[in-house]
Coordinates of N, CA and C in Angstrom, one line a residue:
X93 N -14.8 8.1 -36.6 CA -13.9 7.2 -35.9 C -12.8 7.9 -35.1
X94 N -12.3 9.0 -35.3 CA -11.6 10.0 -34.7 C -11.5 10.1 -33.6
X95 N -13.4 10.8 -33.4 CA -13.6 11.2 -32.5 C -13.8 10.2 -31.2
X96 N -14.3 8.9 -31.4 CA -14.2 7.7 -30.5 C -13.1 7.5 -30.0
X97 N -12.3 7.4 -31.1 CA -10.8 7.1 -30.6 C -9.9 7.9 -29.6
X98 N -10.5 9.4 -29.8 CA -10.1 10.5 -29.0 C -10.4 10.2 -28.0
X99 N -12.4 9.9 -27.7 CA -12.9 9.5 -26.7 C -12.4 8.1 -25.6
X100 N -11.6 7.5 -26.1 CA -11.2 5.9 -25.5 C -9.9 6.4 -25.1
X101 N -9.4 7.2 -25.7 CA -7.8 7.5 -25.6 C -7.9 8.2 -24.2
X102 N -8.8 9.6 -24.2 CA -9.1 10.1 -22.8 C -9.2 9.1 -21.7
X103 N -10.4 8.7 -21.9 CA -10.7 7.7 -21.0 C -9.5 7.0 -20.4
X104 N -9.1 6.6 -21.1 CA -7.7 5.1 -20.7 C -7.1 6.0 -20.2
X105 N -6.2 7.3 -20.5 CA -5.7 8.2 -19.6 C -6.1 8.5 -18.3
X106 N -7.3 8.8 -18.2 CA -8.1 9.4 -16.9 C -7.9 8.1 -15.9
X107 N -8.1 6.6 -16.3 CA -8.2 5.7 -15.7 C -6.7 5.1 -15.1
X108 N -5.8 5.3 -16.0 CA -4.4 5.2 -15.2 C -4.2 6.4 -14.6
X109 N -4.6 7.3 -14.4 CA -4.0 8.6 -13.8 C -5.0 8.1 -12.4
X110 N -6.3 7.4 -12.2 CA -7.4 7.5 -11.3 C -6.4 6.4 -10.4
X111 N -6.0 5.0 -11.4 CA -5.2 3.9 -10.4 C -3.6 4.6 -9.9
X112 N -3.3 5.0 -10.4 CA -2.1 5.4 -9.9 C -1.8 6.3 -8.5
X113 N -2.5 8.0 -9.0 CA -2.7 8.9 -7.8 C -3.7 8.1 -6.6
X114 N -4.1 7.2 -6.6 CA -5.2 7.2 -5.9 C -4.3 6.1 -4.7
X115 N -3.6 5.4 -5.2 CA -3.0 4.4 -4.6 C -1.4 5.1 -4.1
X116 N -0.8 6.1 -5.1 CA 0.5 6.6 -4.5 C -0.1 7.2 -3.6
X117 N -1.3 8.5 -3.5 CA -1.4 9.1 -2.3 C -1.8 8.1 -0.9
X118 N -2.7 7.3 -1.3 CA -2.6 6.3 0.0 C -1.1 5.8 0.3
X119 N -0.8 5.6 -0.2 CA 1.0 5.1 0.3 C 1.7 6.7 0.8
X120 N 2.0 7.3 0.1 CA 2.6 8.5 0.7 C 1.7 9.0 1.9
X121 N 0.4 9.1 2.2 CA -0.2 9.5 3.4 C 0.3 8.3 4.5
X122 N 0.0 7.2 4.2 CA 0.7 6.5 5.3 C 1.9 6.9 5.9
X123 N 2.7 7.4 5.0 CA 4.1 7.7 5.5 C 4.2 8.7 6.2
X124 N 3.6 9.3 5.7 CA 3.5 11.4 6.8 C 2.8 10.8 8.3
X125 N 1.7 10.4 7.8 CA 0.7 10.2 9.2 C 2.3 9.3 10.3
X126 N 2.6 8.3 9.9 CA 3.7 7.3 10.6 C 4.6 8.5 11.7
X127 N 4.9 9.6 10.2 CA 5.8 10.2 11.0 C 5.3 11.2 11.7
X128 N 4.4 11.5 12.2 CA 3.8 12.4 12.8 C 3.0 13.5 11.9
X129 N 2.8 13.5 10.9 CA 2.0 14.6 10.1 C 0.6 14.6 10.9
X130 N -0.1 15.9 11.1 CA -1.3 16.1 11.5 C -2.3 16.4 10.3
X131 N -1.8 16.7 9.2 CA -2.2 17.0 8.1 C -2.7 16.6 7.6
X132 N -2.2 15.1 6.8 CA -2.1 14.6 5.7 C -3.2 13.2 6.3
X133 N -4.4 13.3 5.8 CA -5.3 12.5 6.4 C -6.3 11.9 4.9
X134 N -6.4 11.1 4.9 CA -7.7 10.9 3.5 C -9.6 11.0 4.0
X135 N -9.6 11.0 5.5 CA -10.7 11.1 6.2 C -11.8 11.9 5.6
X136 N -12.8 11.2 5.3 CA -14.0 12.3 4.4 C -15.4 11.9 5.8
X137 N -16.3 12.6 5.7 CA -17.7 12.6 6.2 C -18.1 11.6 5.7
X138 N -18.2 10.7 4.9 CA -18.9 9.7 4.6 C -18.1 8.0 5.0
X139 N -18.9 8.0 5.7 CA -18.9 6.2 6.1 C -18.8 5.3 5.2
X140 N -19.0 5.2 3.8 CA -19.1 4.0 2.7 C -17.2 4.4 2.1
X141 N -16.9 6.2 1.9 CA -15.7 6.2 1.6 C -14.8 6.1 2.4
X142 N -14.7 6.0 3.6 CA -13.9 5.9 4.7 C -13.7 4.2 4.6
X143 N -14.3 3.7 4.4 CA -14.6 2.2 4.4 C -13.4 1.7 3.4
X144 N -14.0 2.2 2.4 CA -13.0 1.5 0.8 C -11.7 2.4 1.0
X145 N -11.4 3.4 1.5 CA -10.2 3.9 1.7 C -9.4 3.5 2.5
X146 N -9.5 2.9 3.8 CA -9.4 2.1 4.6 C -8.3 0.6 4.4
X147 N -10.0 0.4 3.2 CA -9.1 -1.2 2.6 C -7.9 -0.9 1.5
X148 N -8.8 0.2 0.8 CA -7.3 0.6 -0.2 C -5.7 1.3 0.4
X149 N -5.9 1.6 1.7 CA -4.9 1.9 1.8 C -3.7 0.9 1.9
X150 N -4.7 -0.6 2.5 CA -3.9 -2.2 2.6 C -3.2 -2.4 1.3
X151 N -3.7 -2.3 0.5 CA -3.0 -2.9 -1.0 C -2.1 -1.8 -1.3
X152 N -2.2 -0.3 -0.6 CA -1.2 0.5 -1.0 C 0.2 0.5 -0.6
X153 N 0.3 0.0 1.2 CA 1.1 -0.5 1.2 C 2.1 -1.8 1.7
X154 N 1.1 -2.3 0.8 CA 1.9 -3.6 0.8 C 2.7 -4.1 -0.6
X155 N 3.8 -3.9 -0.7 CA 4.9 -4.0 -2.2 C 4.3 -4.9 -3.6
X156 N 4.2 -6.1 -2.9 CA 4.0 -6.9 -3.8 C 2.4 -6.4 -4.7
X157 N 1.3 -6.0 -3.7 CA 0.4 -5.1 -4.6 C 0.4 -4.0 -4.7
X158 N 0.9 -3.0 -4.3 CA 1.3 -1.9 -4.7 C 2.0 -2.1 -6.2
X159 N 2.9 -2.4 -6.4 CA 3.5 -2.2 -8.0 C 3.2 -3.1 -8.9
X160 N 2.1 -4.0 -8.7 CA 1.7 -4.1 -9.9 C 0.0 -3.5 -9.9
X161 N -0.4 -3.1 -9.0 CA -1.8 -2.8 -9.3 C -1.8 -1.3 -9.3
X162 N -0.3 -0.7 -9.1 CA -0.5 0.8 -9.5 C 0.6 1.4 -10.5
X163 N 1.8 0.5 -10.9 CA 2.3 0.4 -11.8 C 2.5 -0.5 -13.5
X164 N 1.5 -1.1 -13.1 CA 1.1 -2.1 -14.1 C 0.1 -1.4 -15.5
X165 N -0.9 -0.4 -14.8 CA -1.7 0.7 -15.7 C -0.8 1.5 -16.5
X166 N 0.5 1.7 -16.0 CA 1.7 2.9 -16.3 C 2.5 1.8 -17.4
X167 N 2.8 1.0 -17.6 CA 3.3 0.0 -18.7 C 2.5 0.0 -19.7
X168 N 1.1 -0.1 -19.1 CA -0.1 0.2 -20.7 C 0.0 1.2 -21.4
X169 N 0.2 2.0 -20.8 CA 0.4 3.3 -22.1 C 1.8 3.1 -22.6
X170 N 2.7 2.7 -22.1 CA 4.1 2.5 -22.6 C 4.5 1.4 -23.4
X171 N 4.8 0.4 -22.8 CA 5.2 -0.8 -23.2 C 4.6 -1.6 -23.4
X172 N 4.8 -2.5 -24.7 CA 4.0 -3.6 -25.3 C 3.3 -4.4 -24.5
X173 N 2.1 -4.7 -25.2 CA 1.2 -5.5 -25.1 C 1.1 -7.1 -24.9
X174 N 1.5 -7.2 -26.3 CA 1.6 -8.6 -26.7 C 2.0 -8.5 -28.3
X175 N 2.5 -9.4 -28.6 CA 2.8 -10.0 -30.3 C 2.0 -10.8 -30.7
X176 N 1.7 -11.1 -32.3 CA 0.6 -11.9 -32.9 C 1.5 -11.5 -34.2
X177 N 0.4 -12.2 -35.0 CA 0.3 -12.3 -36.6 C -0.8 -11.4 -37.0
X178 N -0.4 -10.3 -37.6 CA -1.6 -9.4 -38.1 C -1.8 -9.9 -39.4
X179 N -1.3 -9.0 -40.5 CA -1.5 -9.2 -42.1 C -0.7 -10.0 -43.0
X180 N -1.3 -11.0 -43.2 CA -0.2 -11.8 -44.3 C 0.7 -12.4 -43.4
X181 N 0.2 -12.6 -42.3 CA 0.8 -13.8 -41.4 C 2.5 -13.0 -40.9
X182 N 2.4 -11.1 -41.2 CA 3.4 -10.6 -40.5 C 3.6 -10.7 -39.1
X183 N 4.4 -10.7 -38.3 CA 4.1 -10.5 -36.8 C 4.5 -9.5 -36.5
X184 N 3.4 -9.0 -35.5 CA 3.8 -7.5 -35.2 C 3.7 -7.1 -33.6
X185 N 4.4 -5.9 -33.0 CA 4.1 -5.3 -31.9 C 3.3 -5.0 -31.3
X186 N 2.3 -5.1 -30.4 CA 1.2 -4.2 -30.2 C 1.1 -3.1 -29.0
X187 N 1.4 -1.9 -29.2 CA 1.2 -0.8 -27.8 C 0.0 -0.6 -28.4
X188 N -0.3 0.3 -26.6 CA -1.6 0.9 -26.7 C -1.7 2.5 -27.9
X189 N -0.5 3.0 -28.4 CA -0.3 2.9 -29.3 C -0.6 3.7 -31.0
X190 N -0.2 1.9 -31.0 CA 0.1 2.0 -32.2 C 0.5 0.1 -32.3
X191 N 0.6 -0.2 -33.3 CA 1.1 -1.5 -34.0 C 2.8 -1.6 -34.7
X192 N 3.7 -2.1 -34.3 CA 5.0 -1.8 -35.0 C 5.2 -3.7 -35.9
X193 N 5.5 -3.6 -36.7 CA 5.5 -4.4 -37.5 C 7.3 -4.6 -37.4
X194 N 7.5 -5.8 -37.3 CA 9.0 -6.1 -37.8 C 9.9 -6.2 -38.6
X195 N 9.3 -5.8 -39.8 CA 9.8 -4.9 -41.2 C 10.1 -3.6 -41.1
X196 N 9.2 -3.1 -39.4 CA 9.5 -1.2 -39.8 C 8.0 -0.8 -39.7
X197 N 7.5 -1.5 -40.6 CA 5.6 -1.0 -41.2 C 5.2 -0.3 -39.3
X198 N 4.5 0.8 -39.5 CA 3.8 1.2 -38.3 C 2.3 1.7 -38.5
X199 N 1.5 1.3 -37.7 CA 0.5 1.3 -38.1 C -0.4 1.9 -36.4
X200 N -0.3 3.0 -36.9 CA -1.3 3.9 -35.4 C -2.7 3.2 -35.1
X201 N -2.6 3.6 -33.6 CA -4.0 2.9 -32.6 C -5.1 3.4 -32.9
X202 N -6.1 2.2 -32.9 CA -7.3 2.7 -33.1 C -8.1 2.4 -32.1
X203 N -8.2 1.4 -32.1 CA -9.2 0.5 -30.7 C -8.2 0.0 -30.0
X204 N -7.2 0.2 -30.0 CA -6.0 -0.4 -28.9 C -6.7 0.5 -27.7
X205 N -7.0 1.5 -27.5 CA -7.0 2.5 -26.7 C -8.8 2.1 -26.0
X206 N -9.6 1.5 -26.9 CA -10.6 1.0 -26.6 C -10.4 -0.1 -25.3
X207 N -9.8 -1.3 -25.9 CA -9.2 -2.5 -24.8 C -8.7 -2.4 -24.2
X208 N -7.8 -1.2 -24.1 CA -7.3 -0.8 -22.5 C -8.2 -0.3 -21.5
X209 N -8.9 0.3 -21.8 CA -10.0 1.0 -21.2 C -10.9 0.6 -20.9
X210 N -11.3 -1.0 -21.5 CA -12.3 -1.8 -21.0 C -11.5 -3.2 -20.0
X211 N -10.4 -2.9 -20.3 CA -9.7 -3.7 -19.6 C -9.0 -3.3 -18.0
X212 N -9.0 -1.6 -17.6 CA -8.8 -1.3 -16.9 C -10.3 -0.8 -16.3
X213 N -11.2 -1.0 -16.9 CA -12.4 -0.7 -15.9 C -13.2 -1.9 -15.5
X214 N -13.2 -2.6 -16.4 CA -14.1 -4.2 -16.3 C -13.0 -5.1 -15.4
X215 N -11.5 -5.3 -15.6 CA -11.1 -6.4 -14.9 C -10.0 -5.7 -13.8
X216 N -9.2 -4.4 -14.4 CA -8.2 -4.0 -13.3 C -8.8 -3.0 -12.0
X217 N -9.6 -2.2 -12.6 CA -10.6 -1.4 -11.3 C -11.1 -2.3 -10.5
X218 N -12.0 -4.0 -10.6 CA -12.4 -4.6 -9.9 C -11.6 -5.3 -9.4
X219 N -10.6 -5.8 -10.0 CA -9.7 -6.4 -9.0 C -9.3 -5.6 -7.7
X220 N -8.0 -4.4 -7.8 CA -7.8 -3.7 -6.8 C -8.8 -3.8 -5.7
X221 N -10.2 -3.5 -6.2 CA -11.5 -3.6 -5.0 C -11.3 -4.9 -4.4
X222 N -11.5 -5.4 -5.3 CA -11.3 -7.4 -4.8 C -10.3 -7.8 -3.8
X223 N -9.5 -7.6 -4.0 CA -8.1 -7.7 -3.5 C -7.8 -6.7 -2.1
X224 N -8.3 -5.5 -1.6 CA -8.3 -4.3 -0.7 C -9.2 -5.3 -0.2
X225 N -10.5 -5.9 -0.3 CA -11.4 -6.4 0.3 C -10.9 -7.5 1.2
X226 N -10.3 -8.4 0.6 CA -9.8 -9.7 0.6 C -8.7 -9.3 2.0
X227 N -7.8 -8.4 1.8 CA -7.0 -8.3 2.9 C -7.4 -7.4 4.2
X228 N -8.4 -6.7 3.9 CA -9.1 -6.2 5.2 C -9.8 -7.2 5.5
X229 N -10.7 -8.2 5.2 CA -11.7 -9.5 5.7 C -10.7 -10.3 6.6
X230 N -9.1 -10.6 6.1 CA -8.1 -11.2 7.4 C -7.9 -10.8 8.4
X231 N -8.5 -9.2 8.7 CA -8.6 -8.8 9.8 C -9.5 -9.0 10.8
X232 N -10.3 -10.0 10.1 CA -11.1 -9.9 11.2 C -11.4 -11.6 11.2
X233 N -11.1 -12.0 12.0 CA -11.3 -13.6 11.8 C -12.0 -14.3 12.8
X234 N -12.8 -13.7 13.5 CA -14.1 -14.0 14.3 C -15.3 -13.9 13.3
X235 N -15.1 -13.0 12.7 CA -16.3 -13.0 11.4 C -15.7 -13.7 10.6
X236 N -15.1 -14.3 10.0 CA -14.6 -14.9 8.8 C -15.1 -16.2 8.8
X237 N -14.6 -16.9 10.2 CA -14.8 -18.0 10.9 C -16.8 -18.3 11.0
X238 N -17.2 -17.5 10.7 CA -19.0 -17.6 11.2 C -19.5 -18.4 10.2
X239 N -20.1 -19.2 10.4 CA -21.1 -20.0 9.4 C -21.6 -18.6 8.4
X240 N -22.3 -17.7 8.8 CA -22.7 -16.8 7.8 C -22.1 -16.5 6.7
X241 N -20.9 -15.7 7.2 CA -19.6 -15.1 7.0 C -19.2 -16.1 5.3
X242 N -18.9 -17.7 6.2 CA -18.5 -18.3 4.6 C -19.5 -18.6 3.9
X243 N -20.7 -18.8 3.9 CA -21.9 -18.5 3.0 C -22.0 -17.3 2.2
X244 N -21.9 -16.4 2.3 CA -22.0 -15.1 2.1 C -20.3 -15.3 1.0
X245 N -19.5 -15.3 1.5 CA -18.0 -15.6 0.9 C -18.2 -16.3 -0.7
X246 N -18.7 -17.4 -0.4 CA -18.8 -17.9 -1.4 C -19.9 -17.4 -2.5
X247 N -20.9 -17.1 -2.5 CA -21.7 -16.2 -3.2 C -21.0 -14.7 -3.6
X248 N -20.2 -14.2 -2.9 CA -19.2 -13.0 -3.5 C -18.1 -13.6 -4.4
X249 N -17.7 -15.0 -4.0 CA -16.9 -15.1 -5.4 C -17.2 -15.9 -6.4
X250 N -18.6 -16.5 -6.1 CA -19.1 -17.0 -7.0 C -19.4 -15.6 -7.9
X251 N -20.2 -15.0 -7.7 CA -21.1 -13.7 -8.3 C -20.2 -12.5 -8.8
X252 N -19.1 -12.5 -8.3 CA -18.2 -11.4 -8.5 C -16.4 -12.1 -8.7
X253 N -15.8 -12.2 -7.9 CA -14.5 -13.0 -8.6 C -14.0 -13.8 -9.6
X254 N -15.3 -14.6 -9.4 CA -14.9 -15.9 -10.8 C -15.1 -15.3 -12.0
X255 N -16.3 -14.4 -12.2 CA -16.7 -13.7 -13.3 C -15.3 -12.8 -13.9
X256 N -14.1 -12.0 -13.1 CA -13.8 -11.7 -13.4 C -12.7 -12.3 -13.9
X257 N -12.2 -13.3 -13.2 CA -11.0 -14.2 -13.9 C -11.7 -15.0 -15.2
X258 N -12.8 -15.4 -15.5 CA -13.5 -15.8 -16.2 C -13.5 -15.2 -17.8
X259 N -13.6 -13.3 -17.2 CA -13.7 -12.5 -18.5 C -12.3 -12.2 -18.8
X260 N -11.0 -12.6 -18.1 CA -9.3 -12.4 -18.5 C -9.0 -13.6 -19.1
X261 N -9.9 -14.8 -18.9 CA -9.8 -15.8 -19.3 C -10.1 -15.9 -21.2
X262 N -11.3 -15.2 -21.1 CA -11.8 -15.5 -22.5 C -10.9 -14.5 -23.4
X263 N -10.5 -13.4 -22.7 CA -9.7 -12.4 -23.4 C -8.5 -12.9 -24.1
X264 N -7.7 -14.0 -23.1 CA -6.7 -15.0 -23.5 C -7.1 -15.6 -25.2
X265 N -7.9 -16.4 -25.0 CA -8.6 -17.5 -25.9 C -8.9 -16.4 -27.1
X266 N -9.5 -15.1 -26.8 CA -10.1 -14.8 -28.2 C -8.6 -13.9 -28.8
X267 N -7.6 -13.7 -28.0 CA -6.3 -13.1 -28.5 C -6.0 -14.4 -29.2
X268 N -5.5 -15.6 -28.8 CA -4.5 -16.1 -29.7 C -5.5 -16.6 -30.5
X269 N -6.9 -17.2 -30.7 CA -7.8 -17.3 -31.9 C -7.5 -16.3 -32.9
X270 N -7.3 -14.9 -32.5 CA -7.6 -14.0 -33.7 C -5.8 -13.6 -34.3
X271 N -5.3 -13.9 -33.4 CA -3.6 -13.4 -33.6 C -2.5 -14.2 -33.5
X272 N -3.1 -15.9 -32.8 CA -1.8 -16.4 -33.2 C -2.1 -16.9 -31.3
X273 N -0.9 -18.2 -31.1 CA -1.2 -18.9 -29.7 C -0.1 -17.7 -29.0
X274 N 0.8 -17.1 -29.9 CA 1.9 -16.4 -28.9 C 1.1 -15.2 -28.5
X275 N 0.2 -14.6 -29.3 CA 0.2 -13.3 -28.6 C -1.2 -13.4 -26.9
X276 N -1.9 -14.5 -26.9 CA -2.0 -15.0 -25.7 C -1.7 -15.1 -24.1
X277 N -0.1 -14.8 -24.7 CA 0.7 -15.0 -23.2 C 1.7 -14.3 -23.3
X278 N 1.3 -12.7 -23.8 CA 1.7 -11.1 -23.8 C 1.2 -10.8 -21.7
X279 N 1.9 -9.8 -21.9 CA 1.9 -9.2 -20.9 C 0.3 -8.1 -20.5
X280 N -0.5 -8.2 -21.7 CA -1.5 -7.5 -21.6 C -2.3 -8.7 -21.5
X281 N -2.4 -9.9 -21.7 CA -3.2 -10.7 -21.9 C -3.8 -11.8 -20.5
X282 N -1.8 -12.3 -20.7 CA -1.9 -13.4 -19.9 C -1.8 -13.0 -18.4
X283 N -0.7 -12.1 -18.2 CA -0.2 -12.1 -17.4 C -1.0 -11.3 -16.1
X284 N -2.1 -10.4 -16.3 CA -3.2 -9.8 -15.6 C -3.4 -11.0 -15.0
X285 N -3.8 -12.0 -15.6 CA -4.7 -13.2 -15.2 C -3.9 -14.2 -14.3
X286 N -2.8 -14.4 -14.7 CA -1.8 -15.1 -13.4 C -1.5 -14.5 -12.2
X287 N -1.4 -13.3 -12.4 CA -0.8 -12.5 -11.3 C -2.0 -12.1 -10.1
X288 N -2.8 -11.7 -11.0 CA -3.9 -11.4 -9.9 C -4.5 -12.6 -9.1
X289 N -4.7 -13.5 -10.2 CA -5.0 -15.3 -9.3 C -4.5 -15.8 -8.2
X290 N -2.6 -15.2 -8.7 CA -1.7 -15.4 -7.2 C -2.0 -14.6 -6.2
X291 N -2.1 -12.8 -6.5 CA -2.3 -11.9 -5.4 C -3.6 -12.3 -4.9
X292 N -4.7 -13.1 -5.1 CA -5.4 -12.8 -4.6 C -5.5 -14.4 -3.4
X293 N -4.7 -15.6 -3.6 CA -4.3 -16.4 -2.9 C -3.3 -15.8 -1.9
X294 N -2.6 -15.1 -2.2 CA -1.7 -14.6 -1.2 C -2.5 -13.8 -0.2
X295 N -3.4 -12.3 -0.3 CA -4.2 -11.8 0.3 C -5.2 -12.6 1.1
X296 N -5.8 -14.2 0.5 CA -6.9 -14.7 1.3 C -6.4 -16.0 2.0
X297 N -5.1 -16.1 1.8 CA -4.8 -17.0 2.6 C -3.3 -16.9 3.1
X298 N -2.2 -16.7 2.4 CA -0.8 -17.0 2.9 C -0.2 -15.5 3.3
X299 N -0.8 -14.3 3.2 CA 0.3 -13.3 3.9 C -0.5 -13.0 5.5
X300 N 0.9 -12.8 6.3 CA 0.5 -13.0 7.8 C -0.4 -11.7 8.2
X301 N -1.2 -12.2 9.1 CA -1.3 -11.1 9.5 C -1.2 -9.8 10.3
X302 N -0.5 -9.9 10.6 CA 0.5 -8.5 11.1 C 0.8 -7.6 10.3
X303 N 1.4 -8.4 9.0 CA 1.9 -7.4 8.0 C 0.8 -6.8 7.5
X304 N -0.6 -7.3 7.6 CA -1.6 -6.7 7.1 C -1.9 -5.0 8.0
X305 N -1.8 -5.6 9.4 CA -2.0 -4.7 10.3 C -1.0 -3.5 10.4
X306 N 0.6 -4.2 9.9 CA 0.7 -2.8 9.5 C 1.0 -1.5 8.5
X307 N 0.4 -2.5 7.4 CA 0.0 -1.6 6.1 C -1.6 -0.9 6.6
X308 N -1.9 -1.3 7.7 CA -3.0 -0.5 8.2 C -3.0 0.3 9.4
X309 N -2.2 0.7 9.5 CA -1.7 1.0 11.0 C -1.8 3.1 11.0
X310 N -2.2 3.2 10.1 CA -2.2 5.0 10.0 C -3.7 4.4 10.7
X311 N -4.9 3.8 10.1 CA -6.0 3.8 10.9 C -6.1 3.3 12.1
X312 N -4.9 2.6 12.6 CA -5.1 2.7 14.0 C -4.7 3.2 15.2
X313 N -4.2 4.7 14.4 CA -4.1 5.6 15.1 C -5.3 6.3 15.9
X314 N -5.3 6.7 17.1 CA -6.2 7.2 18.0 C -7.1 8.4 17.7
X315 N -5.8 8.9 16.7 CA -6.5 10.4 16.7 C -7.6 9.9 15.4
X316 N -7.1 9.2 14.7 CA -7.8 8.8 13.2 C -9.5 8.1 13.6
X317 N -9.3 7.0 14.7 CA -10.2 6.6 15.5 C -11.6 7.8 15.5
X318 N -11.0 8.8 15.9 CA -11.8 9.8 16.9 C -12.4 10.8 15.8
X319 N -11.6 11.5 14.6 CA -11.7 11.6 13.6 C -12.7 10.8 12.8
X320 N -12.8 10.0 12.0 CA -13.4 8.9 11.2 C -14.3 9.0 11.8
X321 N -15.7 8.7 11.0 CA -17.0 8.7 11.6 C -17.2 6.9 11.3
X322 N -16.3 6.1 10.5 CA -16.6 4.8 10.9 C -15.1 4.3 11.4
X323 N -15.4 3.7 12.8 CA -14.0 3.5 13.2 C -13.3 2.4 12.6
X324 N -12.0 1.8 12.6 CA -11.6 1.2 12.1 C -10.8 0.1 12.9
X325 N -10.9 -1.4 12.8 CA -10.4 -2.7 13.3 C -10.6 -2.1 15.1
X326 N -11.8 -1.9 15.8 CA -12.6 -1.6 16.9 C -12.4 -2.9 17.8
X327 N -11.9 -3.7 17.0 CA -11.5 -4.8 18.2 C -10.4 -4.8 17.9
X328 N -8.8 -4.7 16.9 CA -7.9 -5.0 17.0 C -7.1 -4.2 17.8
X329 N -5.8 -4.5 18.3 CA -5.1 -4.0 19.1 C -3.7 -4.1 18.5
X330 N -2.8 -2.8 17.7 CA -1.8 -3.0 16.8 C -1.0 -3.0 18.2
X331 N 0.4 -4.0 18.1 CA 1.7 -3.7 19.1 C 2.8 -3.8 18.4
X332 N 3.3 -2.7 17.3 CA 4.1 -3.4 17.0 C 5.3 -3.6 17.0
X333 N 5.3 -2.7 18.3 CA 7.0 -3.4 19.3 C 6.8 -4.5 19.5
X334 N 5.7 -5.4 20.1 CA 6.1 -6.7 20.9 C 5.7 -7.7 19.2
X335 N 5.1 -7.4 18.6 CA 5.2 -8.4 16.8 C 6.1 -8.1 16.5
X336 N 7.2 -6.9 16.3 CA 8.4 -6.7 15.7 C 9.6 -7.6 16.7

């Protein structure tokens, strides 16, 4: 049991350290490139990573998903979870952990470290993708608009979105079944599930698009263009003296 635990404990480490760096360096490279850095580029030889780097750089810098989809992993190792009723109807703390009891009682993690780690790979890894997707697709609204385009749309969130609010959903239901209705609408629980529902209404419908354009605006730089072996928004045209 030890050794599993060691193994889940790594894991959940590696996976906030993967969401975090992955999303600060896209935010800090945006900023060097802005100011002139020649340097500081994420640009690789491959076409599929240039693609999802592209979109992830969108959710990097844009505030509202930037800190919770790259500071939100960083509360999991820190700060509580949620509360419930464990033993004898005590209610207690839950970090990833350990368990603190309101008498004092402490009781170290065992599978806490397990549920973070299926929870940051099954719902919070796919979201970020979800979401990076969702705000690069506003960029382009001659495809969006195509008969195809929403055919295809809806089978992506049939097949992939719903599933995933689906499985935060049941996670809800089987927390306060097993622990009580309050520990339900804990911050590990509920709150994944409202927040990302909103981010991802704001991303596919209500944030403008400009602002999109210029949380993407390192890619549409000329030199990056020429660089990148898949170019990036090839019809758009950033101005953003005459939008500012």
């Amino acid at each position: 049991m030890t050794n599993v635990t060691v193994f889940f404990q790594l894991c959940f480490g590696l996976l906030i350290l993967a969401c975090v760096v992955l999303l600060c360096y896209l935010r800090s490279t945006s900023y060097y490139v802005s100011n002139g850095s020649q340097t500081w580029h994420p640009i690789t030889r491959i076409n599929f990573i240039n693609i999802w780097l592209r979109k992830l750089t969108l959710v990097a810098n844009i505030d509202s998903f930037f800190y919770f989809l790259a500071l939100f992993p960083v509360y999991l190792a820190i700060g509580p979870w949620t509360l419930g009723y464990v033993i004898d109807n005590d209610i207690a703390v839950f970090f990833s952990w350990g368990t603190v009891f309101l008498d004092g009682r402490f009781l170290p993690g065992a599978l806490t470290y397990t549920y973070g780690f299926f929870y940051l790979m099954l719902y919070h890894g796919p979201m970020i993708l979800v979401l990076s997707h969702e705000l690069d697709r506003r960029l382009h609204p001659k495809i969006v608009r195509s008969k195809k385009a929403t055919g295809l749309r809806w089978v992506y969130i049939s097949l992939f979105v719903l599933p995933l609010f689906i499985l935060q959903a049941s996670t809800v239901h089987s927390m306060a079944l097993s622990y009580g209705v309050i520990s339900g609408l804990g911050p590990f629980v509920l709150w994944p599930l409202l927040v990302c529902v909103w981010l991802f209404f704001v991303a596919s419908k209500t944030i403008p698009e400009n602002r999109i354009r210029r949380a993407g605006a390192m890619w549409l730089n000329p030199k990056f263009k020429r660089r990148a072996s898949a170019s990036y928004f090839e019809d758009q045209k950033l101005d953003l003296t005459r939008e500012a």
